Amino acid sequence: MASSLTSTHDTVFNIPSFHANPKLGIRIHGQSLSAIDFLPPSAAEKAPETELAHQVVTELLDYFANPARSFSFPVNPQGTAFQQRVWQALRQIPAGDVCSYGQLAGRLNTGARALGNACRYNPIPIVIPCHRIVAANGMGGYSGQTSGPQLTIKSWLLAHESRR
C-alpha cells in the first residue's frame, strides 16, 4: 500500500520532531506545488528528483525548524474562485496567530461554514495555513475531520508555531 501512495507523489518525507511520525507527500504540477498530503508512517520515502521538489522539501524542513519561515516556491492550488479567495486570505495569517472561522468569514463577507468548507478542500496545507483557523469555542476541524489523526496534526502545528 505504501508504494501506491508514494507513486502519486513527487517526493515523500518525514515531518521531523512530530511524535506521530506522519509523512508528507508532495505533488508538483508544471513549475509549481499543487498538493501536500499527510501520509501514514508506513508510506515509503521518496527523494526529490527535481529542483522545485528539492526546494519545497528544503523550505518545509526549514519551517519545521523555524515556523516563522516563509515559503518562496510557486503554488498552484486548484479550486473554485471562492476557494482561491479563502486560500489567499489564509496565507495572510502569520505563523503563531490564529483566527476564528467567524472572524475570517466576516472579513471575506461570507459564512463560517462556507469558509470551513474551503479549508476542508485546501490542497496545500501548511503552506496555505488552514490550521490557523479555529472554532470560536475550541480547535475546530482540520482537513474535514473533527477528531483523530488530522486534529492531532493541527494541534501539533499550532503548538509548533507558538514556540517561535
PDB file of C-alpha atoms in Angstrom:
ATOM      1  CA  MET A   1       0.000   0.000   0.000  1.00  0.00           C
ATOM      2  CA  ALA A   2       2.798   2.438   0.808  1.00  0.00           C
ATOM      3  CA  SER A   3       4.268   2.080  -2.680  1.00  0.00           C
ATOM      4  CA  SER A   4       0.968   3.092  -4.293  1.00  0.00           C
ATOM      5  CA  LEU A   5       0.843   6.138  -2.011  1.00  0.00           C
ATOM      6  CA  THR A   6       4.379   7.078  -2.971  1.00  0.00           C
ATOM      7  CA  SER A   7       3.803   6.610  -6.695  1.00  0.00           C
ATOM      8  CA  THR A   8       1.381   9.542  -6.833  1.00  0.00           C
ATOM      9  CA  HIS A   9       3.849  11.900  -5.130  1.00  0.00           C
ATOM     10  CA  ASP A  10       6.996  13.558  -6.433  1.00  0.00           C
ATOM     11  CA  THR A  11       8.599  13.170  -3.014  1.00  0.00           C
ATOM     12  CA  VAL A  12       7.697  11.738   0.389  1.00  0.00           C
ATOM     13  CA  PHE A  13       9.497  12.603   3.638  1.00  0.00           C
ATOM     14  CA  ASN A  14       9.099  12.570   7.421  1.00  0.00           C
ATOM     15  CA  ILE A  15       7.864  15.518   9.426  1.00  0.00           C
ATOM     16  CA  PRO A  16      10.776  15.991  11.835  1.00  0.00           C
ATOM     17  CA  SER A  17      10.142  16.024  15.594  1.00  0.00           C
ATOM     18  CA  PHE A  18       6.472  15.091  15.339  1.00  0.00           C
ATOM     19  CA  HIS A  19       5.758  12.147  17.621  1.00  0.00           C
ATOM     20  CA  ALA A  20       3.021  10.581  15.457  1.00  0.00           C
ATOM     21  CA  ASN A  21       5.552  10.338  12.607  1.00  0.00           C
ATOM     22  CA  PRO A  22       3.300  11.043   9.620  1.00  0.00           C
ATOM     23  CA  LYS A  23       4.967  11.688   6.310  1.00  0.00           C
ATOM     24  CA  LEU A  24       4.337  14.445   3.805  1.00  0.00           C
ATOM     25  CA  GLY A  25       3.716  13.630   0.171  1.00  0.00           C
ATOM     26  CA  ILE A  26       4.492  16.473  -2.218  1.00  0.00           C
ATOM     27  CA  ARG A  27       2.981  16.797  -5.692  1.00  0.00           C
ATOM     28  CA  ILE A  28       4.377  19.137  -8.314  1.00  0.00           C
ATOM     29  CA  HIS A  29       2.441  20.114 -11.418  1.00  0.00           C
ATOM     30  CA  GLY A  30       4.364  22.016 -14.063  1.00  0.00           C
ATOM     31  CA  GLN A  31       6.502  24.578 -12.279  1.00  0.00           C
ATOM     32  CA  SER A  32       4.527  24.858  -9.032  1.00  0.00           C
ATOM     33  CA  LEU A  33       3.495  22.942  -5.934  1.00  0.00           C
ATOM     34  CA  SER A  34      -0.009  21.562  -6.422  1.00  0.00           C
ATOM     35  CA  ALA A  35      -0.565  19.448  -3.283  1.00  0.00           C
ATOM     36  CA  ILE A  36       0.742  18.339   0.081  1.00  0.00           C
ATOM     37  CA  ASP A  37      -0.762  15.195   1.565  1.00  0.00           C
ATOM     38  CA  PHE A  38      -0.386  13.822   5.075  1.00  0.00           C
ATOM     39  CA  LEU A  39       0.567  10.173   4.675  1.00  0.00           C
ATOM     40  CA  PRO A  40       0.803   7.349   7.209  1.00  0.00           C
ATOM     41  CA  PRO A  41       4.182   6.466   8.728  1.00  0.00           C
ATOM     42  CA  SER A  42       4.209   3.317   6.566  1.00  0.00           C
ATOM     43  CA  ALA A  43       4.460   5.335   3.325  1.00  0.00           C
ATOM     44  CA  ALA A  44       7.784   4.747   1.614  1.00  0.00           C
ATOM     45  CA  GLU A  45      10.072   7.745   1.487  1.00  0.00           C
ATOM     46  CA  LYS A  46      10.926   9.131  -1.925  1.00  0.00           C
ATOM     47  CA  ALA A  47      13.722  11.627  -2.538  1.00  0.00           C
ATOM     48  CA  PRO A  48      13.009  14.762  -4.563  1.00  0.00           C
ATOM     49  CA  GLU A  49      14.048  14.403  -8.185  1.00  0.00           C
ATOM     50  CA  THR A  50      13.512  17.940  -9.476  1.00  0.00           C
ATOM     51  CA  GLU A  51      14.915  21.279  -8.417  1.00  0.00           C
ATOM     52  CA  LEU A  52      11.453  22.512  -7.418  1.00  0.00           C
ATOM     53  CA  ALA A  53      10.673  19.390  -5.372  1.00  0.00           C
ATOM     54  CA  HIS A  54      14.019  19.796  -3.611  1.00  0.00           C
ATOM     55  CA  GLN A  55      13.244  23.474  -2.892  1.00  0.00           C
ATOM     56  CA  VAL A  56       9.794  22.593  -1.477  1.00  0.00           C
ATOM     57  CA  VAL A  57      11.265  19.926   0.815  1.00  0.00           C
ATOM     58  CA  THR A  58      14.088  22.242   1.931  1.00  0.00           C
ATOM     59  CA  GLU A  59      11.714  25.100   2.741  1.00  0.00           C
ATOM     60  CA  LEU A  60       9.277  22.814   4.565  1.00  0.00           C
ATOM     61  CA  LEU A  61      12.127  21.361   6.639  1.00  0.00           C
ATOM     62  CA  ASP A  62      13.231  24.950   7.375  1.00  0.00           C
ATOM     63  CA  TYR A  63       9.655  25.705   8.514  1.00  0.00           C
ATOM     64  CA  PHE A  64       9.739  22.700  10.853  1.00  0.00           C
ATOM     65  CA  ALA A  65      12.977  24.098  12.330  1.00  0.00           C
ATOM     66  CA  ASN A  66      11.692  27.693  12.432  1.00  0.00           C
ATOM     67  CA  PRO A  67       7.938  28.277  11.984  1.00  0.00           C
ATOM     68  CA  ALA A  68       8.482  31.951  11.155  1.00  0.00           C
ATOM     69  CA  ARG A  69       9.986  30.762   7.862  1.00  0.00           C
ATOM     70  CA  SER A  70       8.074  31.928   4.814  1.00  0.00           C
ATOM     71  CA  PHE A  71       7.753  29.966   1.593  1.00  0.00           C
ATOM     72  CA  SER A  72       9.087  31.293  -1.702  1.00  0.00           C
ATOM     73  CA  PHE A  73       8.235  28.497  -4.152  1.00  0.00           C
ATOM     74  CA  PRO A  74       5.303  28.894  -6.553  1.00  0.00           C
ATOM     75  CA  VAL A  75       1.994  27.271  -5.645  1.00  0.00           C
ATOM     76  CA  ASN A  76      -0.953  26.419  -7.873  1.00  0.00           C
ATOM     77  CA  PRO A  77      -3.839  25.091  -5.807  1.00  0.00           C
ATOM     78  CA  GLN A  78      -6.777  24.013  -7.932  1.00  0.00           C
ATOM     79  CA  GLY A  79     -10.156  25.196  -6.686  1.00  0.00           C
ATOM     80  CA  THR A  80     -13.109  27.479  -7.269  1.00  0.00           C
ATOM     81  CA  ALA A  81     -12.779  31.259  -7.296  1.00  0.00           C
ATOM     82  CA  PHE A  82     -14.253  31.331  -3.781  1.00  0.00           C
ATOM     83  CA  GLN A  83     -11.780  28.716  -2.519  1.00  0.00           C
ATOM     84  CA  GLN A  84      -8.915  30.666  -4.090  1.00  0.00           C
ATOM     85  CA  ARG A  85     -10.059  33.809  -2.262  1.00  0.00           C
ATOM     86  CA  VAL A  86     -10.197  31.957   1.073  1.00  0.00           C
ATOM     87  CA  TRP A  87      -6.809  30.307   0.497  1.00  0.00           C
ATOM     88  CA  GLN A  88      -5.243  33.675  -0.322  1.00  0.00           C
ATOM     89  CA  ALA A  89      -6.661  35.129   2.913  1.00  0.00           C
ATOM     90  CA  LEU A  90      -5.260  32.174   4.886  1.00  0.00           C
ATOM     91  CA  ARG A  91      -1.774  32.939   3.570  1.00  0.00           C
ATOM     92  CA  GLN A  92      -2.015  36.394   5.164  1.00  0.00           C
ATOM     93  CA  ILE A  93      -2.296  34.972   8.710  1.00  0.00           C
ATOM     94  CA  PRO A  94       1.194  34.983  10.265  1.00  0.00           C
ATOM     95  CA  ALA A  95       2.702  31.932  11.939  1.00  0.00           C
ATOM     96  CA  GLY A  96       1.788  31.884  15.616  1.00  0.00           C
ATOM     97  CA  ASP A  97      -1.506  33.719  15.049  1.00  0.00           C
ATOM     98  CA  VAL A  98      -4.950  32.169  14.873  1.00  0.00           C
ATOM     99  CA  CYS A  99      -8.249  33.452  13.586  1.00  0.00           C
ATOM    100  CA  SER A 100     -11.718  32.034  14.112  1.00  0.00           C
ATOM    101  CA  TYR A 101     -13.838  30.783  11.247  1.00  0.00           C
ATOM    102  CA  GLY A 102     -16.329  33.543  12.065  1.00  0.00           C
ATOM    103  CA  GLN A 103     -13.702  36.306  12.131  1.00  0.00           C
ATOM    104  CA  LEU A 104     -12.245  35.379   8.761  1.00  0.00           C
ATOM    105  CA  ALA A 105     -15.703  34.801   7.288  1.00  0.00           C
ATOM    106  CA  GLY A 106     -16.639  38.314   8.389  1.00  0.00           C
ATOM    107  CA  ARG A 107     -13.575  39.775   6.674  1.00  0.00           C
ATOM    108  CA  LEU A 108     -14.446  37.904   3.482  1.00  0.00           C
ATOM    109  CA  ASN A 109     -18.168  38.695   3.717  1.00  0.00           C
ATOM    110  CA  THR A 110     -19.188  35.034   3.710  1.00  0.00           C
ATOM    111  CA  GLY A 111     -20.426  32.405   6.141  1.00  0.00           C
ATOM    112  CA  ALA A 112     -18.252  30.459   8.564  1.00  0.00           C
ATOM    113  CA  ARG A 113     -19.449  27.120   7.151  1.00  0.00           C
ATOM    114  CA  ALA A 114     -18.559  28.130   3.599  1.00  0.00           C
ATOM    115  CA  LEU A 115     -15.143  29.210   4.819  1.00  0.00           C
ATOM    116  CA  GLY A 116     -14.686  25.916   6.689  1.00  0.00           C
ATOM    117  CA  ASN A 117     -15.627  24.012   3.557  1.00  0.00           C
ATOM    118  CA  ALA A 118     -12.964  25.888   1.570  1.00  0.00           C
ATOM    119  CA  CYS A 119     -10.443  24.984   4.290  1.00  0.00           C
ATOM    120  CA  ARG A 120     -11.506  21.325   4.041  1.00  0.00           C
ATOM    121  CA  TYR A 121     -10.543  21.252   0.364  1.00  0.00           C
ATOM    122  CA  ASN A 122      -7.240  23.107   0.757  1.00  0.00           C
ATOM    123  CA  PRO A 123      -4.799  21.022  -1.319  1.00  0.00           C
ATOM    124  CA  ILE A 124      -1.657  22.617   0.156  1.00  0.00           C
ATOM    125  CA  PRO A 125      -1.888  22.519   3.964  1.00  0.00           C
ATOM    126  CA  ILE A 126       0.934  24.110   5.972  1.00  0.00           C
ATOM    127  CA  VAL A 127       1.842  26.427   3.060  1.00  0.00           C
ATOM    128  CA  ILE A 128      -1.787  27.567   2.884  1.00  0.00           C
ATOM    129  CA  PRO A 129      -2.179  27.512   6.671  1.00  0.00           C
ATOM    130  CA  CYS A 130      -5.750  26.407   7.278  1.00  0.00           C
ATOM    131  CA  HIS A 131      -4.549  25.046  10.644  1.00  0.00           C
ATOM    132  CA  ARG A 132      -4.527  28.672  11.852  1.00  0.00           C
ATOM    133  CA  ILE A 133      -8.338  28.820  11.647  1.00  0.00           C
ATOM    134  CA  VAL A 134     -10.046  27.693  14.845  1.00  0.00           C
ATOM    135  CA  ALA A 135     -13.598  27.464  16.121  1.00  0.00           C
ATOM    136  CA  ALA A 136     -14.937  30.188  18.401  1.00  0.00           C
ATOM    137  CA  ASN A 137     -15.045  27.677  21.242  1.00  0.00           C
ATOM    138  CA  GLY A 138     -12.221  25.248  20.523  1.00  0.00           C
ATOM    139  CA  MET A 139      -9.918  23.765  17.958  1.00  0.00           C
ATOM    140  CA  GLY A 140     -12.419  23.194  15.158  1.00  0.00           C
ATOM    141  CA  GLY A 141     -11.642  20.699  12.418  1.00  0.00           C
ATOM    142  CA  TYR A 142      -8.757  20.001  10.104  1.00  0.00           C
ATOM    143  CA  SER A 143      -8.936  18.553   6.608  1.00  0.00           C
ATOM    144  CA  GLY A 144     -12.597  17.727   7.133  1.00  0.00           C
ATOM    145  CA  GLN A 145     -12.021  15.837  10.393  1.00  0.00           C
ATOM    146  CA  THR A 146     -13.036  16.886  13.902  1.00  0.00           C
ATOM    147  CA  SER A 147     -11.134  14.137  15.718  1.00  0.00           C
ATOM    148  CA  GLY A 148      -8.381  11.624  15.135  1.00  0.00           C
ATOM    149  CA  PRO A 149      -5.014  11.987  13.461  1.00  0.00           C
ATOM    150  CA  GLN A 150      -5.841  15.123  11.462  1.00  0.00           C
ATOM    151  CA  LEU A 151      -6.743  17.061  14.610  1.00  0.00           C
ATOM    152  CA  THR A 152      -3.536  15.803  16.250  1.00  0.00           C
ATOM    153  CA  ILE A 153      -1.609  17.272  13.313  1.00  0.00           C
ATOM    154  CA  LYS A 154      -3.462  20.605  13.605  1.00  0.00           C
ATOM    155  CA  SER A 155      -2.783  20.765  17.326  1.00  0.00           C
ATOM    156  CA  TRP A 156       0.901  19.980  16.778  1.00  0.00           C
ATOM    157  CA  LEU A 157       1.242  22.632  14.038  1.00  0.00           C
ATOM    158  CA  LEU A 158      -0.338  25.288  16.277  1.00  0.00           C
ATOM    159  CA  ALA A 159       1.912  24.332  19.214  1.00  0.00           C
ATOM    160  CA  HIS A 160       4.952  24.299  16.908  1.00  0.00           C
ATOM    161  CA  GLU A 161       4.168  27.805  15.669  1.00  0.00           C
ATOM    162  CA  SER A 162       3.513  29.160  19.177  1.00  0.00           C
ATOM    163  CA  ARG A 163       7.124  28.279  20.142  1.00  0.00           C
ATOM    164  CA  ARG A 164       8.638  30.629  17.588  1.00  0.00           C
TER     165      ARG A 164
END
